[in-house]
Amino acid sequence: MDWRDLPPLAALRAFAAYVETGSVVAAGAALSVSHAAVSQQLRSLETHLGVALLDRSGRALKLNGEGEILAQGCAEGFANIARAVALITGAEANRPLHISPTPSFAAAWLMPRLPEFRAAHPGTSITLDPTPEKVALAPGGVDLSIRYGKGDWAGVESELLLESSMVVVAAPSLIEGRDVSDAAALSVLPWLEEAGTSESTNWLDARGVARGMRGSLMQAPGNLLLDGARDGQGIAVTVRLFLEADIRAGRLCVLHEDTSPGTGYHLVTRPGVQRPPLKAFLRWIRKAAKS
């Protein structure tokens, strides 16, 4: 790295603060300097780079394309610095381990196994925050996200934990006497979908079933969705991993199955140094998945 080519740190701090807060006034307050000082640092940064970073044609400043690129780099760089400082100063030592799995994964797989981890690590507090949404992994926030997919998410590190296909399932009583090979025929039945997701609607969309030709849709938390499917309240599109016992026992029938190598639940973390509680949890969950 040629350090002489890098802009002054003060100018980069001012730029990053402006991007984060959305205005030079707010950036000045965040840095405890005047907004005029922030404006001066922004112009100094552009002069140093020989590139405009801000569009000044309107009433308010906004990032241009070059500014967006530098903003991403600054966000990642300063976040890594903040995380490293917190680690070496002990600022994060007592913060609970913050884990964000999907609701279905939390209810069906993680919660029954967590007592084992807590028994092995009694001093580690955990914040479990189930959500179907993709969460931001930022210093001082979520340490680990557990998500279903192929693991090709930008800006994070992902590791396949459990491979599993996506299946369309229903209770035998719901589909008795129906042609289950035809998506259009199935579409008129009631459907269940995990709140915050769109698996069932995406499945029907991909098979050309018009939305006006579909039965009712009910969204529910992941654990309730599985209960509803078992009770015959609707067809569900979900991960096979959680339903193997129901399928073997005949409580649920697999109507369709989409398999793709490498698709399943992934451990998603930020690049860089991991704090000790996260390292311990990752070691444990990898071992739990193998057993």
Coordinates of C-alpha atoms in Angstrom, one line a residue:
M1 CA 0.0 0.0 0.0
D2 CA 1.3 3.5 -0.9
W3 CA 0.3 5.5 2.1
R4 CA 1.1 8.8 0.3
D5 CA -1.8 8.2 -2.1
L6 CA -4.4 7.9 0.6
P7 CA -6.4 11.1 1.5
P8 CA -6.0 12.6 5.0
L9 CA -7.8 10.7 7.6
A10 CA -9.7 13.8 8.8
A11 CA -11.1 14.3 5.4
L12 CA -12.2 10.7 5.1
R13 CA -13.8 10.9 8.6
A14 CA -15.8 14.0 7.6
F15 CA -16.9 12.3 4.4
A16 CA -18.0 9.1 6.2
A17 CA -19.8 11.1 8.9
Y18 CA -21.6 13.1 6.2
V19 CA -22.7 9.9 4.4
E20 CA -23.9 8.3 7.7
T21 CA -25.8 11.4 9.0
G22 CA -27.1 12.7 5.6
S23 CA -26.0 16.4 6.1
V24 CA -23.0 18.5 6.8
V25 CA -24.8 20.0 9.8
A26 CA -25.4 16.6 11.4
A27 CA -21.9 15.5 10.5
G28 CA -20.5 18.5 12.2
A29 CA -22.5 17.7 15.3
A30 CA -21.3 14.1 15.2
L31 CA -17.7 15.2 14.9
S32 CA -18.0 18.1 17.3
V33 CA -16.9 20.6 14.6
S34 CA -18.7 23.3 12.6
H35 CA -20.6 22.4 9.5
A36 CA -18.3 24.8 7.7
A37 CA -15.3 22.6 8.7
V38 CA -17.1 19.6 7.3
S39 CA -17.7 21.3 4.0
Q40 CA -14.1 22.3 3.8
Q41 CA -13.0 18.8 4.5
L42 CA -15.3 17.5 1.7
R43 CA -13.8 19.9 -0.8
S44 CA -10.3 19.1 0.4
L45 CA -11.0 15.4 -0.2
E46 CA -12.3 16.0 -3.7
T47 CA -9.2 18.2 -4.5
H48 CA -6.9 15.5 -3.2
L49 CA -8.5 12.8 -5.3
G50 CA -9.1 15.0 -8.3
V51 CA -12.6 13.6 -8.5
A52 CA -16.0 15.1 -7.6
L53 CA -17.8 13.0 -5.0
L54 CA -20.9 15.1 -4.5
D55 CA -23.6 16.4 -6.8
R56 CA -24.1 20.1 -6.0
S57 CA -26.5 20.9 -8.8
G58 CA -29.6 20.8 -6.6
R59 CA -30.7 22.5 -3.4
A60 CA -29.2 19.7 -1.3
L61 CA -25.9 17.8 -1.6
K62 CA -26.0 14.2 -2.7
L63 CA -23.5 11.5 -3.6
N64 CA -22.6 10.9 -7.2
G65 CA -21.4 7.6 -8.6
E66 CA -17.8 8.0 -7.4
G67 CA -19.1 9.2 -4.0
E68 CA -21.2 6.0 -3.6
I69 CA -18.1 3.9 -4.3
L70 CA -16.0 5.7 -1.7
A71 CA -18.9 5.7 0.8
Q72 CA -19.0 1.9 0.7
G73 CA -15.3 1.6 1.2
C74 CA -15.3 4.1 4.1
A75 CA -18.2 2.4 5.8
E76 CA -16.5 -1.0 5.7
G77 CA -13.1 0.5 6.6
F78 CA -14.3 2.5 9.6
A79 CA -16.6 -0.3 10.8
N80 CA -13.6 -2.7 10.9
I81 CA -11.5 -0.1 12.8
A82 CA -14.3 0.4 15.3
R83 CA -14.7 -3.3 15.8
A84 CA -11.0 -3.8 16.3
V85 CA -10.8 -1.0 18.8
A86 CA -13.8 -2.4 20.7
L87 CA -12.1 -5.8 20.8
I88 CA -8.7 -4.6 22.1
T89 CA -10.2 -2.1 24.6
G90 CA -12.7 -4.7 26.0
A91 CA -15.7 -2.5 25.1
E92 CA -17.6 -5.5 23.8
A93 CA -16.5 -8.0 26.5
N94 CA -19.8 -7.9 28.4
R95 CA -22.1 -7.4 25.4
P96 CA -24.5 -10.4 24.8
L97 CA -23.9 -12.6 21.8
H98 CA -26.5 -11.3 19.3
I99 CA -27.8 -14.0 16.9
S100 CA -30.4 -13.5 14.2
P101 CA -31.8 -16.7 12.8
T102 CA -35.0 -17.1 10.7
P103 CA -38.0 -17.9 12.9
S104 CA -38.4 -21.4 11.5
F105 CA -34.8 -22.3 12.1
A106 CA -34.9 -20.8 15.6
A107 CA -38.1 -22.7 16.6
A108 CA -37.4 -26.1 14.9
W109 CA -33.7 -26.5 15.1
L110 CA -31.8 -24.0 17.3
M111 CA -33.9 -23.6 20.5
P112 CA -34.0 -27.3 21.3
R113 CA -30.2 -27.4 21.1
L114 CA -29.3 -24.1 22.8
P115 CA -29.3 -25.6 26.4
E116 CA -26.3 -27.6 25.4
F117 CA -24.3 -24.5 24.4
R118 CA -25.5 -22.6 27.5
A119 CA -24.4 -25.4 29.8
A120 CA -21.0 -25.5 28.2
H121 CA -20.7 -21.6 28.3
P122 CA -22.6 -20.5 31.4
G123 CA -21.0 -17.0 31.3
T124 CA -22.1 -16.2 27.8
S125 CA -25.4 -14.2 27.5
I126 CA -27.3 -14.5 24.3
T127 CA -29.8 -12.2 22.5
L128 CA -31.8 -14.3 20.1
D129 CA -33.6 -12.1 17.5
P130 CA -35.5 -14.3 15.0
T131 CA -36.6 -12.5 11.9
P132 CA -37.2 -13.4 8.2
E133 CA -35.5 -10.2 7.2
K134 CA -31.9 -9.9 6.1
V135 CA -30.2 -7.9 8.9
A136 CA -27.2 -5.6 8.8
L137 CA -24.1 -6.9 10.5
A138 CA -22.6 -3.9 12.2
P139 CA -20.2 -3.4 15.1
G140 CA -22.1 -3.4 18.4
G141 CA -25.1 -5.1 16.7
V142 CA -25.9 -8.6 15.3
D143 CA -22.9 -10.9 15.5
L144 CA -24.3 -13.8 13.5
S145 CA -27.1 -14.2 11.1
I146 CA -28.4 -17.6 10.1
R147 CA -30.1 -17.5 6.7
Y148 CA -31.4 -19.9 4.0
G149 CA -30.1 -19.7 0.5
K150 CA -27.0 -20.3 -1.6
G151 CA -24.8 -18.2 0.5
D152 CA -23.9 -15.7 -2.2
W153 CA -24.6 -12.6 -0.3
A154 CA -22.3 -9.6 -0.9
G155 CA -20.2 -8.0 1.8
V156 CA -20.4 -10.8 4.3
E157 CA -18.8 -14.2 4.9
S158 CA -21.1 -17.2 4.7
E159 CA -20.6 -20.9 5.5
L160 CA -23.0 -23.7 4.7
L161 CA -24.2 -25.2 8.0
L162 CA -27.1 -27.5 6.9
E163 CA -28.0 -28.4 3.3
S164 CA -31.7 -28.8 2.7
S165 CA -34.1 -28.6 -0.2
M166 CA -37.3 -26.4 -0.4
V167 CA -40.5 -28.4 -0.5
V168 CA -44.2 -27.8 -1.1
V169 CA -46.1 -29.8 1.5
A170 CA -49.7 -30.3 2.6
A171 CA -51.6 -32.5 4.9
P172 CA -53.2 -35.6 3.2
S173 CA -56.7 -34.4 4.2
L174 CA -56.2 -31.1 2.3
I175 CA -55.2 -32.7 -1.1
E176 CA -57.3 -35.9 -1.1
G177 CA -58.6 -36.5 -4.6
R178 CA -56.8 -33.6 -6.2
D179 CA -54.2 -33.6 -9.0
V180 CA -51.1 -32.5 -7.0
S181 CA -48.8 -32.4 -10.1
D182 CA -50.6 -29.3 -11.5
A183 CA -49.6 -26.0 -9.9
A184 CA -52.7 -24.3 -11.2
A185 CA -54.9 -26.9 -9.5
L186 CA -53.1 -26.5 -6.2
S187 CA -53.3 -22.7 -6.4
V188 CA -57.0 -22.5 -5.6
L189 CA -56.4 -24.2 -2.2
P190 CA -55.5 -22.1 0.9
W191 CA -51.8 -21.4 1.3
L192 CA -49.6 -20.7 4.2
E193 CA -46.5 -18.4 4.2
E194 CA -44.0 -17.5 6.9
A195 CA -44.5 -13.8 7.8
G196 CA -42.0 -11.6 6.1
T197 CA -41.2 -14.0 3.3
S198 CA -42.6 -14.7 -0.2
E199 CA -41.7 -18.4 -0.8
S200 CA -45.2 -19.5 -1.8
T201 CA -46.1 -16.5 -3.9
N202 CA -42.7 -16.8 -5.7
W203 CA -43.3 -20.5 -6.3
L204 CA -46.6 -19.9 -7.9
D205 CA -45.3 -16.8 -9.8
A206 CA -42.5 -19.0 -11.3
R207 CA -45.0 -21.5 -12.6
G208 CA -47.1 -18.9 -14.3
V209 CA -50.2 -19.0 -12.0
A210 CA -51.9 -15.6 -12.1
R211 CA -52.4 -14.0 -8.7
G212 CA -56.1 -13.6 -9.4
M213 CA -56.5 -17.3 -9.8
R214 CA -55.2 -18.2 -6.3
G215 CA -56.9 -19.2 -3.1
S216 CA -56.5 -17.4 0.2
L217 CA -53.0 -16.7 1.7
M218 CA -52.3 -16.6 5.5
Q219 CA -49.0 -15.4 6.8
A220 CA -47.8 -16.6 10.2
P221 CA -44.6 -17.0 12.2
G222 CA -42.5 -20.0 11.2
N223 CA -43.5 -22.3 14.0
L224 CA -47.2 -21.6 13.5
L225 CA -46.9 -22.1 9.8
L226 CA -45.6 -25.6 10.4
D227 CA -48.5 -26.3 12.9
G228 CA -51.0 -25.0 10.4
A229 CA -49.7 -27.2 7.6
R230 CA -49.9 -30.3 9.8
D231 CA -53.5 -29.4 10.7
G232 CA -54.5 -29.1 7.0
Q233 CA -55.0 -25.4 7.1
G234 CA -53.1 -24.8 3.9
I235 CA -50.2 -25.7 1.5
A236 CA -46.8 -24.5 2.7
V237 CA -43.5 -23.9 0.9
T238 CA -40.7 -24.4 3.4
V239 CA -37.4 -26.1 4.1
R240 CA -37.5 -29.9 4.2
L241 CA -35.1 -30.1 7.1
F242 CA -37.8 -29.3 9.6
L243 CA -40.4 -31.8 8.3
E244 CA -38.6 -35.1 7.9
A245 CA -40.4 -36.7 10.8
D246 CA -43.8 -35.4 9.6
I247 CA -43.1 -36.7 6.0
R248 CA -42.0 -40.1 7.3
A249 CA -45.0 -40.4 9.5
G250 CA -47.4 -39.4 6.7
R251 CA -48.6 -36.2 8.5
L252 CA -47.4 -34.2 5.5
C253 CA -47.1 -35.1 1.8
V254 CA -44.3 -33.6 -0.4
L255 CA -46.0 -32.3 -3.5
H256 CA -43.0 -30.7 -5.2
E257 CA -39.3 -30.4 -4.2
D258 CA -36.7 -28.0 -5.5
T259 CA -33.1 -29.2 -4.9
S260 CA -30.0 -27.2 -5.6
P261 CA -26.5 -28.2 -4.4
G262 CA -25.2 -25.8 -1.7
T263 CA -28.6 -24.5 -0.8
G264 CA -29.4 -24.5 2.8
Y265 CA -28.9 -22.7 6.1
H266 CA -25.7 -20.6 6.2
L267 CA -23.8 -19.0 9.0
V268 CA -23.4 -15.3 8.0
T269 CA -20.8 -13.1 9.7
R270 CA -18.9 -9.9 9.0
P271 CA -15.4 -10.2 7.5
G272 CA -12.6 -9.7 10.0
V273 CA -11.8 -10.4 13.6
Q274 CA -14.5 -12.3 15.6
R275 CA -15.0 -11.8 19.3
P276 CA -14.5 -14.8 21.6
P277 CA -18.2 -15.5 22.3
L278 CA -18.9 -15.7 18.6
K279 CA -16.0 -18.0 18.0
A280 CA -17.2 -20.3 20.7
F281 CA -20.7 -20.4 19.4
L282 CA -19.6 -21.1 15.8
R283 CA -17.5 -24.0 17.1
W284 CA -20.5 -25.4 19.0
I285 CA -23.1 -25.0 16.2
R286 CA -20.8 -26.6 13.6
K287 CA -20.4 -29.6 15.9
A288 CA -24.1 -29.7 16.6
A289 CA -25.0 -29.7 12.9
K290 CA -22.7 -32.6 12.2
S291 CA -24.2 -34.7 15.0

